[in-house]
Coordinates of C-alpha atoms and ligand atoms in Angstrom, one line a residue:
M1 CA 92.1 -40.7 -10.7
R2 CA 90.8 -43.9 -12.3
A3 CA 87.3 -44.7 -11.4
V4 CA 84.7 -47.5 -12.4
V5 CA 81.8 -45.3 -14.1
I6 CA 78.7 -46.4 -15.5
E7 CA 76.9 -43.9 -17.9
Q8 CA 73.7 -45.1 -16.9
A9 CA 71.9 -48.1 -14.7
G10 CA 71.8 -50.8 -17.1
L11 CA 75.1 -50.3 -19.0
P12 CA 78.4 -52.0 -18.7
T13 CA 81.2 -50.3 -16.6
S14 CA 84.1 -48.6 -17.7
V15 CA 87.2 -47.4 -16.0
E16 CA 87.7 -43.7 -16.8
E17 CA 90.4 -41.0 -15.8
L18 CA 88.6 -38.5 -13.8
L19 CA 89.2 -35.0 -12.0
I20 CA 88.6 -34.9 -8.6
D21 CA 88.1 -31.6 -6.4
E22 CA 89.6 -30.9 -3.0
P23 CA 87.4 -31.4 -0.2
R24 CA 85.1 -28.4 0.6
E25 CA 83.5 -27.3 4.2
G26 CA 82.5 -30.2 6.1
E27 CA 84.1 -32.6 3.4
V28 CA 87.1 -35.0 3.5
A29 CA 89.3 -36.5 0.7
V30 CA 90.3 -40.3 1.1
R31 CA 92.7 -42.2 -0.7
M32 CA 90.7 -45.4 -1.3
T33 CA 92.6 -48.6 -0.5
A34 CA 90.0 -51.0 -0.8
S35 CA 86.4 -51.6 -2.3
G36 CA 84.2 -54.9 -2.4
V37 CA 81.8 -55.9 -5.2
C38 CA 78.3 -56.0 -3.7
H39 CA 75.4 -57.6 -5.4
S40 CA 73.7 -54.0 -4.9
D41 CA 76.2 -52.6 -7.5
L42 CA 75.3 -55.3 -9.7
H43 CA 71.5 -54.4 -9.4
V44 CA 72.5 -51.1 -10.7
R45 CA 74.8 -52.2 -13.3
D46 CA 72.0 -54.7 -14.3
G47 CA 69.6 -51.8 -14.7
E48 CA 67.2 -53.4 -11.6
W49 CA 67.2 -50.3 -10.0
P50 CA 66.8 -46.9 -11.7
R51 CA 69.8 -44.8 -10.8
P52 CA 71.0 -41.4 -12.3
G53 CA 74.4 -41.4 -14.2
P54 CA 76.9 -40.8 -15.1
I55 CA 78.1 -42.3 -11.9
I56 CA 81.0 -44.0 -10.0
L57 CA 79.9 -47.4 -8.7
G58 CA 80.7 -48.8 -5.2
H59 CA 79.6 -48.5 -1.9
E60 CA 81.5 -50.9 0.2
G61 CA 85.0 -49.3 0.6
A62 CA 87.7 -48.0 2.9
G63 CA 90.8 -45.9 2.8
I64 CA 93.1 -43.6 4.3
V65 CA 92.0 -39.7 5.0
D66 CA 94.2 -37.5 2.8
A67 CA 92.9 -34.3 3.3
V68 CA 90.1 -32.5 5.5
G69 CA 88.1 -29.5 4.2
P70 CA 87.3 -26.4 6.3
G71 CA 85.5 -27.0 9.6
V72 CA 86.3 -30.6 9.8
T73 CA 87.7 -31.5 13.4
T74 CA 86.7 -35.1 13.7
L75 CA 89.1 -36.5 11.4
R76 CA 92.7 -36.0 10.4
P77 CA 95.2 -37.2 7.7
G78 CA 96.2 -40.5 7.9
Q79 CA 93.6 -42.1 9.6
Q80 CA 91.9 -45.5 8.3
V81 CA 88.4 -45.0 7.6
V82 CA 85.2 -47.2 6.4
L83 CA 82.8 -45.3 4.4
T84 CA 79.1 -45.6 5.3
W85 CA 76.6 -45.7 2.3
Y86 CA 74.0 -44.1 4.2
Y87 CA 75.4 -41.2 6.3
P88 CA 72.8 -39.8 8.8
C89 CA 71.3 -36.3 9.3
L90 CA 71.4 -36.4 12.8
R91 CA 68.2 -34.1 12.9
C92 CA 65.5 -36.2 11.9
R93 CA 63.1 -38.1 14.3
N94 CA 64.5 -41.4 13.3
C95 CA 68.1 -40.3 13.8
Q96 CA 67.0 -38.5 17.1
E97 CA 65.6 -41.7 18.5
G98 CA 68.8 -43.6 17.4
R99 CA 67.5 -45.3 14.3
Q100 CA 70.0 -43.8 11.7
W101 CA 69.4 -46.6 9.2
I102 CA 66.1 -45.5 8.4
C103 CA 67.2 -41.6 8.6
T104 CA 64.9 -39.5 6.5
G105 CA 67.0 -36.5 5.9
S106 CA 70.2 -38.6 4.8
R107 CA 71.7 -37.0 1.7
S108 CA 73.2 -40.2 0.5
L109 CA 70.7 -41.2 -2.1
Q110 CA 71.1 -38.2 -4.0
H111 CA 74.6 -39.4 -5.1
R112 CA 76.1 -35.9 -4.8
A113 CA 77.7 -33.9 -2.2
A114 CA 75.6 -32.5 0.4
D115 CA 75.3 -29.0 -1.5
G116 CA 73.9 -31.0 -4.5
T117 CA 77.1 -30.9 -6.7
S118 CA 79.5 -33.6 -7.3
R119 CA 83.5 -33.5 -6.8
A120 CA 84.6 -35.6 -9.5
R121 CA 84.5 -34.5 -13.3
R122 CA 85.4 -35.8 -16.7
A123 CA 88.1 -33.7 -18.7
D124 CA 85.5 -31.9 -20.6
G125 CA 84.2 -30.4 -17.4
S126 CA 80.9 -32.3 -17.1
S127 CA 80.1 -33.9 -13.5
V128 CA 80.2 -37.5 -12.7
L129 CA 78.1 -38.8 -9.6
A130 CA 79.0 -41.2 -6.7
Y131 CA 76.9 -44.1 -5.8
L132 CA 75.5 -43.3 -2.4
S133 CA 77.5 -40.2 -2.3
I134 CA 80.6 -42.3 -1.7
G135 CA 81.3 -44.0 -5.1
T136 CA 84.1 -46.4 -3.3
M137 CA 85.0 -47.9 -6.8
A138 CA 87.6 -45.1 -7.3
E139 CA 91.3 -44.1 -6.6
R140 CA 90.0 -41.4 -4.3
A141 CA 86.8 -40.1 -2.9
V142 CA 85.5 -36.8 -1.6
V143 CA 82.8 -37.3 1.1
P144 CA 80.8 -35.8 3.7
A145 CA 83.0 -36.1 7.0
D146 CA 80.0 -38.1 8.5
A147 CA 80.4 -40.4 5.9
A148 CA 84.2 -41.7 7.1
I149 CA 84.1 -43.6 10.1
P150 CA 87.5 -44.2 11.6
I151 CA 88.6 -47.9 12.7
P152 CA 91.9 -49.3 14.1
D153 CA 94.7 -49.4 11.4
A154 CA 95.3 -52.8 12.6
V155 CA 92.6 -53.9 10.3
A156 CA 93.4 -54.9 6.7
P157 CA 92.1 -52.7 4.2
E158 CA 90.1 -55.6 2.4
V159 CA 88.4 -56.6 5.8
A160 CA 87.7 -52.9 6.4
A161 CA 86.0 -52.3 3.0
L162 CA 83.7 -55.3 3.8
I163 CA 82.7 -54.0 7.0
G164 CA 81.1 -51.0 5.1
C165 CA 78.5 -53.1 3.5
C166 CA 78.1 -56.9 3.8
V167 CA 79.5 -57.6 7.3
S168 CA 77.4 -54.6 8.8
T169 CA 74.2 -55.5 6.9
G170 CA 74.4 -59.6 7.6
V171 CA 76.0 -59.4 11.3
G172 CA 73.6 -56.5 12.1
A173 CA 70.7 -58.2 10.9
V174 CA 71.2 -61.0 13.4
L175 CA 72.5 -59.1 16.5
K176 CA 70.3 -55.8 15.9
T177 CA 67.6 -56.3 13.6
A178 CA 66.3 -59.8 15.1
D179 CA 68.4 -59.5 18.4
V180 CA 68.8 -63.4 18.0
P181 CA 69.2 -64.9 21.3
A182 CA 71.7 -67.8 22.3
G183 CA 70.5 -71.2 21.4
A184 CA 68.1 -70.0 18.8
S185 CA 67.6 -72.0 15.4
V186 CA 68.4 -70.0 12.4
V187 CA 68.0 -70.6 8.4
V188 CA 69.9 -68.5 5.8
F189 CA 69.0 -68.4 2.4
G190 CA 71.7 -67.2 0.2
L191 CA 75.5 -67.4 0.9
G192 CA 77.2 -64.7 -0.6
G193 CA 79.1 -61.8 1.3
V194 CA 75.8 -60.9 3.0
G195 CA 74.4 -64.5 3.7
L196 CA 77.7 -65.8 5.1
S197 CA 78.2 -62.5 7.4
V198 CA 74.4 -63.7 8.7
V199 CA 76.2 -67.1 9.5
M200 CA 78.7 -65.3 11.2
G201 CA 76.4 -63.1 13.3
A202 CA 74.4 -66.3 14.4
V203 CA 77.6 -68.2 15.5
L204 CA 78.5 -64.9 17.4
A205 CA 74.9 -64.6 18.8
G206 CA 75.1 -68.4 19.9
A207 CA 72.7 -69.6 17.7
T208 CA 72.7 -73.4 18.1
R209 CA 71.2 -74.9 14.9
I210 CA 72.1 -72.5 11.8
V211 CA 70.7 -74.0 8.6
A212 CA 72.5 -72.4 5.3
V213 CA 70.8 -72.7 1.9
D214 CA 72.3 -72.0 -1.6
R215 CA 71.8 -73.4 -5.0
V216 CA 75.5 -73.4 -5.4
A217 CA 77.2 -76.5 -3.6
A218 CA 80.5 -74.7 -3.0
K219 CA 78.8 -72.1 -1.3
L220 CA 77.4 -74.8 1.4
D221 CA 80.9 -76.1 2.1
M222 CA 81.9 -72.4 2.8
A223 CA 78.9 -71.9 5.2
A224 CA 80.3 -74.8 7.1
E225 CA 83.6 -73.7 7.5
F226 CA 81.6 -70.6 9.0
G227 CA 79.9 -72.4 11.4
A228 CA 76.6 -73.4 9.7
T229 CA 75.4 -76.9 11.4
H230 CA 72.9 -78.1 8.7
L231 CA 73.1 -77.5 4.6
V232 CA 70.5 -77.8 2.2
Q233 CA 71.1 -77.3 -1.7
A234 CA 68.2 -75.4 -3.0
S235 CA 66.0 -76.8 -5.7
D236 CA 62.2 -76.2 -6.3
P237 CA 60.6 -74.3 -3.6
D238 CA 58.5 -77.0 -1.9
A239 CA 61.5 -79.5 -1.5
T240 CA 63.8 -76.7 -0.3
V241 CA 61.1 -75.8 2.3
S242 CA 60.7 -79.3 3.2
A243 CA 64.5 -79.9 3.6
I244 CA 64.6 -76.7 5.8
R245 CA 61.8 -77.9 8.1
E246 CA 63.5 -81.3 8.6
A247 CA 67.0 -79.7 9.1
A248 CA 65.2 -77.3 11.6
G249 CA 64.3 -80.3 14.0
P250 CA 61.0 -80.3 16.2
D251 CA 60.9 -76.7 17.5
G252 CA 61.3 -75.7 14.1
I253 CA 63.1 -71.9 12.8
D254 CA 63.1 -69.2 15.1
F255 CA 64.6 -66.5 12.2
A256 CA 64.7 -67.1 8.7
F257 CA 67.1 -64.6 7.1
E258 CA 66.6 -63.9 3.3
A259 CA 69.9 -62.8 1.7
I260 CA 69.5 -63.0 -1.9
G261 CA 66.5 -60.8 -2.9
L262 CA 64.3 -62.9 -4.9
T263 CA 60.2 -63.2 -4.3
S264 CA 60.6 -66.6 -4.3
T265 CA 63.1 -67.2 -1.6
V266 CA 61.2 -64.2 0.2
E267 CA 58.0 -66.4 0.2
Q268 CA 59.9 -69.6 1.2
A269 CA 61.7 -67.6 4.2
I270 CA 57.9 -66.7 5.2
A271 CA 56.6 -70.4 4.4
V272 CA 59.2 -72.3 6.8
L273 CA 58.6 -70.3 9.8
P274 CA 56.5 -72.1 12.6
P275 CA 54.5 -70.4 14.7
G276 CA 56.3 -67.2 16.7
G277 CA 58.6 -67.5 14.0
T278 CA 60.3 -64.2 12.3
A279 CA 61.2 -63.7 8.6
V280 CA 64.1 -61.1 8.4
L281 CA 64.2 -59.8 4.6
V282 CA 67.8 -58.4 4.0
G283 CA 68.0 -59.2 0.2
M284 CA 66.8 -56.5 -2.3
T285 CA 64.8 -57.6 -5.0
P286 CA 64.5 -55.5 -8.4
V287 CA 62.4 -52.4 -7.5
G288 CA 58.5 -52.9 -8.0
Q289 CA 58.5 -56.7 -7.4
R290 CA 55.7 -58.0 -5.1
A291 CA 55.6 -61.2 -2.9
S292 CA 52.8 -63.2 -1.1
F293 CA 51.9 -65.2 1.7
D294 CA 49.1 -67.1 3.1
V295 CA 47.4 -64.5 5.5
F296 CA 45.3 -66.8 7.7
P297 CA 48.4 -69.2 9.4
F298 CA 50.6 -66.1 9.3
V299 CA 48.1 -64.3 11.7
D300 CA 46.8 -67.2 13.6
G301 CA 50.7 -68.3 14.2
S302 CA 51.7 -64.6 15.4
R303 CA 54.6 -65.1 12.7
R304 CA 56.5 -61.7 12.0
I305 CA 58.3 -60.1 8.8
I306 CA 60.8 -57.5 9.6
G307 CA 62.9 -55.9 6.8
S308 CA 66.4 -54.6 7.7
N309 CA 68.4 -52.0 6.0
Y310 CA 71.9 -51.8 6.4
G311 CA 71.5 -54.1 9.5
F312 CA 70.3 -51.7 11.7
A313 CA 73.8 -50.0 11.6
V314 CA 74.9 -46.8 13.5
A315 CA 78.1 -46.5 11.7
A316 CA 79.9 -44.7 14.1
N317 CA 79.5 -47.1 17.0
D318 CA 78.9 -50.5 15.0
F319 CA 81.9 -50.2 12.3
P320 CA 84.3 -49.7 15.2
L321 CA 82.6 -52.7 17.2
Y322 CA 83.0 -55.2 14.2
A323 CA 86.5 -54.1 13.7
D324 CA 87.2 -54.9 17.3
L325 CA 85.1 -58.5 17.0
H326 CA 87.5 -59.2 14.0
L327 CA 90.6 -58.3 15.7
A328 CA 89.7 -60.5 18.6
G329 CA 89.3 -63.4 16.1
R330 CA 85.1 -63.5 16.7
L331 CA 84.5 -62.3 13.0
P332 CA 86.6 -64.1 10.7
I333 CA 85.7 -61.4 8.0
D334 CA 88.8 -62.0 6.2
R335 CA 87.8 -65.4 5.2
L336 CA 85.1 -63.8 3.1
V337 CA 87.5 -62.4 0.8
E338 CA 87.9 -64.8 -2.5
A339 CA 90.2 -62.5 -4.2
T340 CA 91.9 -59.2 -4.3
I341 CA 91.5 -57.7 -7.9
G342 CA 92.4 -54.7 -9.9
I343 CA 90.1 -51.8 -11.0
D344 CA 89.7 -53.1 -14.4
D345 CA 88.3 -56.6 -13.2
V346 CA 84.8 -55.4 -12.1
E347 CA 82.7 -56.8 -14.9
D348 CA 84.8 -60.2 -14.5
A349 CA 83.6 -60.2 -10.8
F350 CA 79.8 -59.1 -11.8
D351 CA 79.9 -62.0 -14.2
R352 CA 81.4 -64.6 -11.4
M353 CA 78.6 -63.0 -9.0
R354 CA 75.7 -63.7 -11.3
R355 CA 76.6 -67.2 -11.6
G356 CA 76.7 -67.5 -7.7
E357 CA 80.4 -68.2 -7.9
G358 CA 83.2 -67.5 -5.2
L359 CA 83.0 -65.3 -2.3
R360 CA 83.6 -61.5 -2.1
R361 CA 85.9 -59.9 -4.6
V362 CA 87.6 -56.7 -3.6
I363 CA 89.5 -53.9 -5.5
R364 CA 92.8 -53.0 -4.0
F365 CA 94.1 -49.7 -5.3
Ligands
LIG1 N1 69.3 -54.9 3.3 C1 70.5 -54.4 2.9 O1 70.8 -53.2 3.6 C2 71.3 -54.8 1.9 C3 72.7 -54.4 2.0 C4 73.6 -55.2 1.0 C5 73.1 -55.9 0.0 N2 71.8 -56.1 0.1 C6 71.2 -57.1 -0.9 O2 71.5 -58.5 -0.5 C7 71.6 -59.4 -1.6 C8 72.6 -60.3 -1.5 O3 73.9 -59.7 -1.7 P1 75.3 -60.3 -1.8 O4 76.3 -59.3 -2.3 O5 75.6 -61.2 -0.7 O6 75.1 -61.0 -3.0 P2 75.8 -62.5 -3.6 O7 75.4 -62.3 -5.2 O8 77.3 -62.4 -3.3 O9 75.0 -64.0 -2.9 C9 73.6 -64.2 -3.3 C10 73.8 -65.6 -3.0 O10 72.4 -66.5 -3.4 C11 72.4 -67.5 -4.1 N3 71.3 -67.7 -4.8 C12 70.8 -67.0 -5.9 N4 69.9 -67.4 -6.3 C13 69.5 -68.4 -5.3 C14 68.2 -69.4 -5.4 N5 67.0 -69.3 -6.1 N6 68.2 -70.3 -4.4 C15 69.5 -70.2 -3.4 N7 70.5 -69.4 -3.5 C16 70.2 -68.6 -4.5 C17 73.9 -67.1 -5.1 O11 74.4 -68.5 -5.2 C18 75.0 -66.4 -3.9 O12 75.3 -67.3 -3.1 C19 71.5 -58.5 -2.7 O13 70.2 -58.4 -3.2 C20 71.8 -57.2 -2.4 O14 71.4 -56.3 -3.0 C21 71.2 -56.0 1.1
LIG2 ZN1 76.3 -53.5 -0.5
LIG3 ZN1 68.2 -38.4 9.8

């Protein structure tokens, strides 16, 4: 099978021909149909997050179950599935209490099968890891059965793929993490796949004022099409904060979503909050970076900051829910897809993403 591999974090990708094993106990083989290119792949590609290698990139993907390993009773060949990049252990306290997005026993971060080995190999027999244990930028993936979530066949593959990361992350940040009520005012910093999903979620939640912020003017037009009511082109931080305050009206912003992953915009998301406001941090910085804020007014105004991993997703419930909302015409996920691309076009997609150009590019296999 062909797969997008990096030798180690920070090096360019290459497309390699690999061998992949059959699924073992508790695993399924998935013939991948689509994989999005998310900025989290780019963080790894650019060496901003240390990760082991060689590793198959990609964590936003969907496909069709091809074979099930021994003991798998929940899935059957032919089913369309979305892969979750954080499959839960179902045993730790957070899982038991329903907070699977902060499962402390998940094996996803070992980038290997549950038994610690890997299923993909080079011709010389050396193993190749799979990013977040799914490695979706490959023609085939062998994954734990709990990482493959069935969704209706009527959902197009590229839409299904995006449910696997940016949609769940952005829509979930609004509906689940922040639980935005109807009539709220929100601002969204960054209008990539994640930020535009925040806009979609805010529309769905009934937010009446949705301020969209990006440094790229074309992104603002797209946000307007998704339902943003006010547009702010980012410039220097003080000017951006003033423009957002003006757009927010007299009551100010209830929820500020940061969907870029820069300390400067994290600080702006906190700075725009009126008393009682909440900053929801969704973007991920390079590891080790720190942001700061003025403590006295933050406490005095009872403001809040919430980190939001994976939009508080409980994949088995939320992926089918987002799929159904899409099929019902209430989440226009298809409009996030700028173009479908081939497996050889990932470096080009990364270049465009570094420049903030365009929407999601999705590999079709
Ligand atoms: N919390 C999670 O679980 C989770 C999940 C997925 C992605 N992420 C993170 O979310 C972030 C966004 O991901 P994405 O795939 O949407 O990225 P993206 O690159 O597609 O979008 C980022 C957007 O931010 C804009 N931008 C960049 N610098 C800016 C600035 N200074 N001011 C205003 N706008 C600016 C870009 O023009 C672009 O439109 C990344 O950091 C990614 O790692 C987090
Ligand atoms: Zn992602
Ligand atoms: Zn757990």
